[in-house]
Each structure stands twice: as C-alpha cells, then as structure tokens.
Amino acid sequence: MIRFEHVSKHYPDGTTAVDDLTFEVAEGELVTLVGPSGCGKTTTMKMVNRLIEPSSGRILLDGEDISTVDPVQLRRRIGYVIQQVGLFPHKTVLDNTATVPHLLGRPRGQARARAAELLDLVGLDPSTYGDRYPDQLSGGQRQRVGVARALAADPPVLLMDEPFGAVDPVVREHLQNEFLRLQSTLHKTVLFVTHDIEEAVRLGDRIAVYGAGRIEQFDTPATVLGAPANPYTARFVGADRDLKRLAVTPVRPGDLEEPPVVRLDDPAARAADRLTADGAPWAVVLDAEGAPYGWVTARALTGGENGAEGGSGAAPGTGRPTAQGTVREHARQMAAWLPLGAPLKEALSTMLRHDAGWIAVRDGDRHLGVLTPAGLHTALRRATTADGSELPRGAAAPDAVPGGGA
Ligand code: ADP
Ligand code: MG
C-alpha cells in the first residue's frame, strides 16, 4: 500500500534526515515508527503526503509513484493527525470536523451530519461537545477531534505524528485503546510516529525502530522485543524488554497443556477411574455445553473431600473409597479463564490474582487446554525465535498443580 524505495532526504545545510529507506506497509496494517528525537520520523511521514519532497528514491502509494500525483488530490487519500491538532479556534467542534467533507463538496447539512457521526465514532457525544469551541475541551478531547477530522474524508491511509504525545499517561492509554478499537473496524493503512517504545509496541502490527536516519529493525513487536537485531535496538527497547514481551505475545494452542477432561454430570466413580488411568492428579471439568466449569482433584473424587488440602484416602488400589454421586458434587468452580490469543501478560496477572497454578484457555465457548507457568515460559521462548517456531520445553519446568484453579 505504501512503499518506500531507497528514499533519502538531505537538507542544504548538510543534514541527512533519512538515509536510503526501503520498506513497505501493507494495506490495513498499522506500522509504528519509533526512535529518539531527530532520527527522521517526521521527515519520513511528511514525504508520504508531499509536505517534504525526497532528495532521492521514490514512494509508491497503491503502486503509484506519488511524485506524479497532484499533492491536493494525494492528501484527500491521506488523513493527517499531528500533536498540536491545529483546530480552528473560532469554529465549533462540529464545524471543525465538518470542514473536510464540506471542502470536498458535500452540502453543509450532509457535512455536519457526517461530522456528528465521526465525533460519535471517536467517543465524543456530538450533542454535548459539538457546539463547544476547541479551548473548551481537554487535551485528550482535542486529540479525538483531530482523529475525527482526519477520518472525515474516509481516507484509506492515516499518518499520525505523535498524536497522543501531549496528553498525560492515563488519557494516552485511553486514547490508544480507543484508537485500537477504531482501527479494528476501520482497517486503515496507518503510519504512526512515536518516540515512546511502549506506545509503539502496543499499537503496531509491526514496528520500525529508527536510529539516526535509518531503520535498524522492522518487525513485529514480539520479535523486536524478543530478538533485537543489534545492540542499538536492544538498548532502545529497554532492559525490561522481556517483561514488555508479555504484553505482545499471545497465548497459542501449542502453549497449552491438556489435563484429562471430565463432565459435570459424569458419575464420580467413572471420573475417578479416568484420573487413575491417566495418573493425573486432577482434571478439568466442563459443563454440559463443553464450556470450562472448573476442576476436580483425584483426592476429592475418591476421598469425598472437596478440596486440595488434607486427607489421604486417594491411594490407588485396594481400600480406595468409592466415589459417590457425580463430578458436580466434588468439583470446584474456576474464577477466571482466558480467550485464545490473549496476551501472556493477562495470563500471568490472572494467575497471580487468583493465586492459581494454571488457567483454562478457551476458543469461543470451546475448552482448549490450560496454560501453566511452564507453558508461559515456552510461549516467551517462542517469541525470541525469529521464525516464531516452537522450542523444546526445558526439563526444569515444574509440573502443573491445581493451585487454586484460575
Ligand atoms: P524526528 O521526527 O524523528 O524527531 P525529524 O524528521 O523532524 O526527526 O528530523 C530529522 C533530522 O532532520 C533532524 O536532525 C532535524 O534537525 C533535521 N531537519 C528537519 N528539518 C530540517 C530542515 N528544514 N533543515 C535542516 N535540517 C532539518
Ligand atoms: Mg518528529
């Protein structure tokens, strides 16, 4: 969708702002450009809408060399959001947002209706905020108007230059989440500039890590954090990159363990036999629909004891008590579960919050398996291999125990 081919920009004073950039942003992809101040991020972005012309190389938009496209026509296909939003101070929020549709020739009434829709889309109730003036808004609200205005002409491409840079961290996180939600339905092709690695990792499908005028690494957040291409990138992403990876590495089916599964309405005696046959200390319990309900221990089934602690009575072989009733009477309900694809960070924090040694993972309503600390470790190691393949699990991995059922 956007393709840079050997693009450089030299200024007359001898500054090389960007040096031989070649990369491509796919349609519907959100790429973050991240790097320290002065490394050429804004220059890169402004060359896409021809606010700056390259010294050499070319940029293609949808296969078309943009140097041959009239800049005004070009900018209609490209929404542009900057930090100092540049709203007209004497126009209301609604009129600010309606400016672009109006300029594009829509009748005033239609342009205003479209503007109201867009304000709604970015989380600003038009009936509350539409008639306000920009100086009657908070910084975060002004940025939202900026996003609404950039979307007004429904451009396929968005350029965003540190759009959330001027707001406090709490509001910024809020705006990031809203933008991600928006992007998941709009699927714009986005170049997003930031100097904040957390923001880059959070938002980007892929990240371009800039050094002075050059891209040092261009890859998925998990790979950039897990396998930095060089010492510069490693330093830039931070010494805590392993912790950051937790937020961008999803739980995958291959990370899961599959303890035996029994149903709530199974006879307890049959479930007990099943566990004995598998040599498993516990089983996952599913409800009649196959959705995860909780867990049951071999000890609870055979000792009649509804808990993980105390009691013997589970000794296999002669003298083993007969399990009574159905699994339902012996099972314990789990307090939480995870959807497939949830970040490992969420898995870890859920395990810690519920003091659990494992957590059940679902795909929709379907039970898939359980994630244990060992599985989490496997998933993190997976993220460090450039090709994303599985690595064998270490022998030191502890066994899964039902430490309270996540
Ligand atoms: P970033 O957005 O990453 O902070 P910029 O793309 O704005 O960086 O700038 C890249 C480099 O180009 C910086 O060293 C900056 O000082 C320089 N630069 C930007 N504009 C000009 C200009 N008009 N003349 C000379 N140097 C410039
Ligand atoms: Mg900049």
Coordinates of C-alpha atoms and ligand atoms in Angstrom, one line a residue:
M1 CA 0.0 0.0 0.0
I2 CA 2.8 2.4 1.0
R3 CA 6.2 1.5 -0.4
F4 CA 9.5 3.4 0.2
E5 CA 12.2 2.6 -2.3
H6 CA 15.7 3.8 -1.4
V7 CA 14.4 7.1 -0.1
S8 CA 16.8 9.7 1.2
K9 CA 16.4 13.3 2.4
H10 CA 19.3 15.7 2.6
Y11 CA 18.9 19.3 3.6
P12 CA 21.0 22.1 2.1
D13 CA 22.9 22.6 5.4
G14 CA 24.3 19.0 5.1
T15 CA 21.9 17.3 7.4
T16 CA 20.8 13.8 6.3
A17 CA 17.4 13.4 7.8
V18 CA 16.7 10.0 6.3
D19 CA 19.1 7.8 4.5
D20 CA 18.2 5.1 2.0
L21 CA 14.9 3.9 3.5
T22 CA 13.2 0.9 1.9
F23 CA 10.2 -0.6 3.5
E24 CA 6.5 -1.4 2.8
V25 CA 3.3 -1.0 4.8
A26 CA 0.6 -3.5 3.8
E27 CA -3.0 -2.5 3.3
G28 CA -4.8 -2.3 6.6
E29 CA -1.6 -2.5 8.5
L30 CA -0.6 -0.2 11.4
V31 CA 3.2 0.4 11.4
T32 CA 4.7 2.5 14.2
L33 CA 7.9 4.5 13.5
V34 CA 9.8 4.7 16.8
G35 CA 13.1 6.3 17.7
P36 CA 14.7 9.2 19.6
S37 CA 14.1 12.8 18.7
G38 CA 15.7 13.9 15.5
C39 CA 16.1 10.5 13.9
G40 CA 13.9 11.3 10.9
K41 CA 10.4 10.0 11.8
T42 CA 8.5 13.2 10.9
T43 CA 10.5 13.6 7.7
T44 CA 9.5 10.1 6.7
M45 CA 5.9 10.8 7.4
K46 CA 5.8 14.2 5.6
M47 CA 7.3 12.7 2.5
V48 CA 4.2 10.5 2.2
N49 CA 1.8 13.4 1.8
R50 CA 4.4 15.5 0.0
L51 CA 4.8 18.2 2.7
I52 CA 8.5 17.3 2.1
E53 CA 10.0 16.0 -1.1
P54 CA 12.7 13.3 -1.1
S55 CA 16.2 14.1 -2.4
S56 CA 16.3 10.6 -4.0
G57 CA 14.3 7.4 -4.2
R58 CA 10.6 7.1 -4.7
I59 CA 7.4 6.5 -2.7
L60 CA 4.6 4.4 -4.1
L61 CA 1.0 4.6 -2.9
D62 CA -1.1 1.8 -4.1
G63 CA 1.5 1.2 -6.8
E64 CA 1.5 4.8 -8.0
D65 CA 4.6 7.0 -7.7
I66 CA 3.3 9.9 -5.6
S67 CA 5.7 12.4 -7.2
T68 CA 3.4 12.2 -10.2
V69 CA 0.2 12.8 -8.2
D70 CA -1.2 16.3 -7.6
P71 CA -0.5 17.0 -3.9
V72 CA -4.1 18.2 -3.2
Q73 CA -5.5 15.0 -4.7
L74 CA -3.0 13.0 -2.9
R75 CA -3.9 14.5 0.5
R76 CA -7.5 13.6 0.1
R77 CA -6.5 9.9 0.3
I78 CA -4.4 10.6 3.4
G79 CA -5.7 11.6 6.8
Y80 CA -3.1 13.5 8.9
V81 CA -3.1 13.8 12.7
I82 CA -0.5 15.8 14.5
Q83 CA 0.2 16.6 18.1
Q84 CA -0.9 20.3 18.0
V85 CA -4.1 19.4 16.4
G86 CA -4.5 22.7 14.6
L87 CA -8.2 23.1 15.1
F88 CA -9.7 26.4 14.1
P89 CA -10.2 28.2 17.4
H90 CA -13.2 30.3 16.2
K91 CA -15.1 27.3 14.9
T92 CA -17.2 24.8 16.9
V93 CA -16.0 21.2 17.3
L94 CA -18.7 20.1 14.8
D95 CA -17.7 22.7 12.2
N96 CA -14.1 21.9 12.7
T97 CA -14.9 18.2 11.9
A98 CA -17.2 19.1 9.0
T99 CA -14.6 21.3 7.3
V100 CA -13.1 18.5 5.2
P101 CA -16.4 16.9 3.9
H102 CA -17.6 20.5 3.2
L103 CA -14.4 21.3 1.3
L104 CA -14.9 18.0 -0.6
G105 CA -18.1 19.5 -1.9
R106 CA -20.7 18.0 0.4
P107 CA -23.7 20.2 1.2
R108 CA -23.3 21.8 4.6
G109 CA -26.1 19.8 6.2
Q110 CA -24.6 16.5 5.0
A111 CA -21.2 17.5 6.1
R112 CA -22.4 18.3 9.6
A113 CA -24.3 15.0 9.8
R114 CA -21.1 13.2 8.8
A115 CA -19.2 15.2 11.3
A116 CA -21.6 14.2 14.1
E117 CA -21.1 10.5 13.1
L118 CA -17.4 10.9 13.3
L119 CA -17.4 12.6 16.7
D120 CA -19.5 9.7 17.9
L121 CA -17.0 7.3 16.5
V122 CA -14.1 8.8 18.4
G123 CA -16.1 8.8 21.7
L124 CA -17.3 12.4 21.8
D125 CA -21.1 12.8 22.1
P126 CA -21.9 15.4 19.4
S127 CA -24.9 16.8 21.4
T128 CA -22.6 17.5 24.3
Y129 CA -19.4 18.6 22.5
G130 CA -20.5 19.6 19.0
D131 CA -21.2 23.2 19.9
R132 CA -18.1 23.7 22.1
Y133 CA -15.1 25.6 20.9
P134 CA -11.6 23.9 21.0
D135 CA -10.5 25.9 24.1
Q136 CA -13.4 24.4 26.0
L137 CA -12.0 20.9 25.5
S138 CA -9.4 18.9 27.4
G139 CA -6.2 17.9 25.6
G140 CA -7.4 14.4 25.1
Q141 CA -10.7 15.6 23.7
R142 CA -8.9 17.9 21.3
Q143 CA -6.9 14.9 20.0
R144 CA -10.1 13.0 19.5
V145 CA -11.4 15.8 17.3
G146 CA -8.1 15.7 15.4
V147 CA -8.7 12.0 14.7
A148 CA -12.3 12.6 13.7
R149 CA -11.3 15.3 11.3
A150 CA -8.6 13.1 9.8
L151 CA -11.2 10.4 9.2
A152 CA -13.7 12.8 7.7
A153 CA -12.9 12.1 4.1
D154 CA -12.7 8.4 4.8
P155 CA -9.1 8.2 3.5
P156 CA -7.5 4.7 3.2
V157 CA -4.3 6.0 4.7
L158 CA -3.7 7.7 8.0
L159 CA -0.5 9.5 9.0
M160 CA -0.3 10.1 12.7
D161 CA 2.7 12.1 14.1
E162 CA 2.9 11.7 17.9
P163 CA -0.9 12.3 18.1
F164 CA -1.1 11.4 21.8
G165 CA 2.2 12.8 22.8
A166 CA 0.9 15.9 24.7
V167 CA -1.6 14.2 27.0
D168 CA -1.0 12.6 30.4
P169 CA -0.3 8.9 30.6
V170 CA -3.7 7.8 31.7
V171 CA -5.5 9.7 29.0
R172 CA -2.9 8.5 26.5
E173 CA -3.6 4.9 27.3
H174 CA -7.3 5.6 27.0
L175 CA -6.8 7.2 23.5
Q176 CA -4.6 4.3 22.5
N177 CA -7.2 1.8 23.4
E178 CA -9.9 3.7 21.6
F179 CA -7.8 4.1 18.6
L180 CA -7.1 0.3 18.5
R181 CA -10.8 -0.4 18.8
L182 CA -11.4 2.0 15.9
Q183 CA -8.7 0.5 13.8
S184 CA -10.1 -3.0 14.3
T185 CA -13.2 -1.9 12.4
L186 CA -11.8 0.7 10.0
H187 CA -8.6 -1.2 8.9
K188 CA -6.8 1.9 7.7
T189 CA -3.3 1.7 6.5
V190 CA -1.5 3.7 9.2
L191 CA 1.9 5.1 9.7
F192 CA 2.1 6.1 13.4
V193 CA 5.1 8.1 14.7
T194 CA 6.1 8.0 18.4
H195 CA 9.2 8.3 20.5
D196 CA 7.7 6.0 23.1
I197 CA 8.6 2.3 22.8
E198 CA 5.6 1.3 25.0
E199 CA 3.2 3.0 22.6
A200 CA 5.0 1.6 19.5
V201 CA 4.7 -1.9 20.9
R202 CA 1.2 -1.5 22.0
L203 CA -0.2 -0.2 18.7
G204 CA 1.9 -1.5 16.0
D205 CA 1.3 -4.6 13.9
R206 CA 4.9 -4.0 13.0
I207 CA 7.5 -1.5 14.4
A208 CA 10.2 0.3 12.5
V209 CA 12.9 1.1 15.0
Y210 CA 14.8 4.2 13.8
G211 CA 18.5 5.1 14.5
A212 CA 19.9 8.2 13.0
G213 CA 18.1 8.5 9.7
R214 CA 17.9 4.7 9.2
I215 CA 15.7 1.8 10.2
E216 CA 17.6 -0.5 12.5
Q217 CA 14.9 -3.1 12.7
F218 CA 11.5 -3.6 11.1
D219 CA 9.4 -6.4 12.5
T220 CA 6.6 -7.5 14.8
P221 CA 6.6 -6.1 18.4
A222 CA 7.2 -9.6 19.8
T223 CA 10.2 -10.2 17.5
V224 CA 11.7 -6.7 18.1
L225 CA 11.5 -7.2 21.8
G226 CA 12.4 -10.9 21.8
A227 CA 15.2 -10.8 19.3
P228 CA 16.6 -7.3 18.8
A229 CA 18.6 -7.1 15.6
N230 CA 21.5 -5.3 17.1
P231 CA 22.8 -3.7 20.3
Y232 CA 21.3 -0.3 19.3
T233 CA 17.8 -1.8 19.1
A234 CA 18.3 -3.8 22.3
R235 CA 19.2 -0.7 24.2
F236 CA 16.4 1.3 22.6
V237 CA 13.7 -1.2 23.5
G238 CA 15.0 -1.3 27.1
A239 CA 16.5 -3.7 29.6
D240 CA 13.0 -4.7 30.6
R241 CA 12.2 -5.9 27.2
D242 CA 11.4 -9.4 28.4
L243 CA 8.6 -8.0 30.6
K244 CA 7.4 -5.9 27.7
R245 CA 7.1 -9.0 25.6
L246 CA 4.5 -10.4 27.9
A247 CA 2.1 -7.7 26.7
V248 CA 2.6 -8.5 23.0
T249 CA 2.9 -12.3 23.0
P250 CA -0.4 -14.1 22.5
V251 CA -1.4 -17.4 24.1
R252 CA -1.3 -20.0 21.3
P253 CA -2.7 -23.6 21.2
G254 CA 0.8 -25.0 21.3
D255 CA 1.5 -23.4 24.6
L256 CA -1.3 -25.3 26.4
E257 CA -1.3 -28.5 28.4
E258 CA -4.2 -30.9 28.2
P259 CA -5.0 -32.4 31.5
P260 CA -7.8 -35.0 31.4
V261 CA -11.3 -33.6 30.9
V262 CA -14.4 -34.8 32.7
R263 CA -18.0 -33.5 32.6
L264 CA -20.0 -32.1 35.5
D265 CA -22.7 -34.8 35.1
D266 CA -20.2 -37.7 34.7
P267 CA -20.5 -40.3 37.6
A268 CA -17.8 -39.5 40.1
A269 CA -16.6 -43.1 40.1
R270 CA -16.0 -43.1 36.3
A271 CA -14.2 -39.8 36.6
A272 CA -12.0 -41.2 39.4
D273 CA -11.1 -44.2 37.2
R274 CA -10.3 -41.9 34.4
L275 CA -7.8 -39.9 36.5
T276 CA -6.3 -43.1 37.9
A277 CA -5.8 -44.5 34.4
D278 CA -4.1 -41.3 33.3
G279 CA -2.1 -41.0 36.5
A280 CA -3.3 -37.4 36.7
P281 CA -3.8 -35.6 40.0
W282 CA -6.7 -33.5 38.7
A283 CA -8.9 -32.9 35.7
V284 CA -10.6 -30.0 34.0
V285 CA -14.4 -30.1 34.4
L286 CA -16.6 -29.0 31.6
D287 CA -20.3 -28.2 31.7
A288 CA -22.9 -29.8 29.5
E289 CA -22.2 -27.4 26.7
G290 CA -18.5 -28.2 26.8
A291 CA -17.5 -24.8 28.3
P292 CA -15.0 -24.9 31.1
Y293 CA -16.6 -25.0 34.6
G294 CA -13.8 -25.8 37.0
W295 CA -11.6 -28.6 38.2
V296 CA -11.7 -31.7 40.3
T297 CA -8.9 -33.5 42.1
A298 CA -8.4 -37.2 42.3
R299 CA -8.4 -36.8 46.0
A300 CA -11.7 -35.0 46.1
L301 CA -13.3 -37.7 43.9
T302 CA -12.1 -40.7 45.9
G303 CA -11.8 -39.2 49.4
G304 CA -15.1 -37.4 49.2
E305 CA -13.2 -34.4 50.2
N306 CA -14.0 -31.2 48.3
G307 CA -10.6 -29.6 48.3
A308 CA -7.0 -29.8 47.5
E309 CA -5.6 -29.9 51.0
G310 CA -5.6 -32.5 53.8
G311 CA -6.9 -36.1 53.8
S312 CA -5.5 -39.2 52.3
G313 CA -7.9 -41.8 51.1
A314 CA -6.8 -41.3 47.5
A315 CA -4.4 -44.1 47.5
P316 CA -5.0 -46.2 44.4
G317 CA -5.6 -49.9 44.7
T318 CA -7.3 -51.8 47.5
G319 CA -9.1 -49.8 50.1
R320 CA -9.8 -46.9 47.8
P321 CA -13.1 -45.4 48.8
T322 CA -15.8 -45.5 46.2
A323 CA -16.6 -42.1 44.7
Q324 CA -20.2 -41.0 45.2
G325 CA -22.6 -39.1 43.0
T326 CA -21.5 -37.1 40.0
V327 CA -18.5 -34.9 39.4
R328 CA -20.6 -31.9 40.2
E329 CA -20.6 -32.7 43.9
H330 CA -16.8 -32.8 44.0
A331 CA -15.8 -30.1 41.6
R332 CA -14.7 -26.6 42.3
Q333 CA -15.5 -23.7 40.0
M334 CA -12.8 -21.7 38.3
A335 CA -12.9 -17.9 38.8
A336 CA -11.4 -16.9 35.5
W337 CA -10.4 -18.1 32.1
L338 CA -8.6 -16.7 29.1
P339 CA -9.6 -16.4 25.4
L340 CA -7.1 -17.8 22.9
G341 CA -4.8 -15.1 21.7
A342 CA -4.9 -13.1 25.0
P343 CA -1.5 -11.6 25.8
L344 CA 0.7 -13.6 28.2
K345 CA 0.7 -10.5 30.5
E346 CA -3.0 -11.0 31.1
A347 CA -2.4 -14.8 31.7
L348 CA 0.3 -14.1 34.2
S349 CA -1.7 -11.4 36.1
T350 CA -4.8 -13.6 36.2
M351 CA -2.7 -16.4 37.6
L352 CA -1.2 -14.1 40.2
R353 CA -4.5 -12.5 41.1
H354 CA -6.2 -15.8 41.7
D355 CA -3.1 -17.4 43.2
A356 CA -3.5 -20.2 40.6
G357 CA -1.0 -22.6 39.1
W358 CA -2.9 -22.7 35.8
I359 CA -5.6 -21.0 33.8
A360 CA -8.1 -22.5 31.4
V361 CA -8.0 -21.2 27.8
R362 CA -11.0 -21.1 25.5
D363 CA -11.6 -20.6 21.8
G364 CA -15.0 -19.0 21.9
D365 CA -17.0 -21.4 24.1
R366 CA -14.8 -24.3 23.5
H367 CA -12.3 -25.5 26.1
L368 CA -8.8 -25.9 24.6
G369 CA -6.4 -26.7 27.4
V370 CA -4.7 -25.0 30.3
L371 CA -1.8 -22.6 30.5
T372 CA 0.7 -23.2 33.2
P373 CA 3.8 -21.3 34.2
A374 CA 5.8 -23.8 32.1
G375 CA 3.6 -23.0 29.1
L376 CA 4.1 -19.3 29.6
H377 CA 7.8 -19.9 29.5
T378 CA 7.5 -21.8 26.3
A379 CA 5.5 -19.0 24.7
L380 CA 8.0 -16.4 25.7
R381 CA 10.8 -18.5 24.3
R382 CA 8.8 -18.9 21.1
A383 CA 8.8 -15.1 20.7
T384 CA 12.6 -15.0 20.8
T385 CA 13.0 -17.1 17.7
A386 CA 12.8 -15.1 14.5
D387 CA 10.7 -17.6 12.7
G388 CA 8.3 -17.9 15.6
S389 CA 8.8 -21.7 15.8
E390 CA 8.4 -23.7 18.9
L391 CA 11.4 -24.5 21.0
P392 CA 11.5 -27.7 23.2
R393 CA 10.4 -27.1 26.7
G394 CA 13.1 -27.1 29.3
A395 CA 13.4 -30.1 31.6
A396 CA 13.4 -27.8 34.7
A397 CA 9.8 -26.8 34.0
P398 CA 7.7 -27.5 37.1
D399 CA 4.6 -29.8 36.9
A400 CA 1.2 -28.3 36.7
V401 CA -0.6 -28.3 40.0
P402 CA -4.1 -27.3 40.7
G403 CA -3.1 -24.4 42.9
G404 CA -6.5 -22.9 43.2
G405 CA -7.9 -23.1 39.7
A406 CA -7.6 -19.8 37.9
Ligands
ADP1 P1 12.0 13.3 14.4 O1 10.6 13.5 13.9 O2 12.4 11.9 14.4 O3 12.2 13.9 15.7 P2 12.8 14.9 12.0 O4 12.3 14.1 10.9 O5 11.9 16.0 12.4 O6 13.0 14.0 13.3 O7 14.2 15.5 11.7 C1 15.3 14.6 11.3 C2 16.6 15.5 11.2 O8 16.4 16.4 10.2 C3 16.9 16.3 12.5 O9 18.3 16.2 12.7 C4 16.4 17.6 12.1 O10 17.1 18.6 12.8 C5 16.7 17.7 10.7 N1 15.9 18.7 9.9 C6 14.5 18.7 9.9 N2 14.1 19.7 9.1 C7 15.2 20.3 8.6 C8 15.4 21.5 7.8 N3 14.4 22.1 7.2 N4 16.7 21.8 7.5 C9 17.7 21.1 8.1 N5 17.6 20.1 8.9 C10 16.3 19.7 9.2
MG2 MG 9.0 14.5 14.8

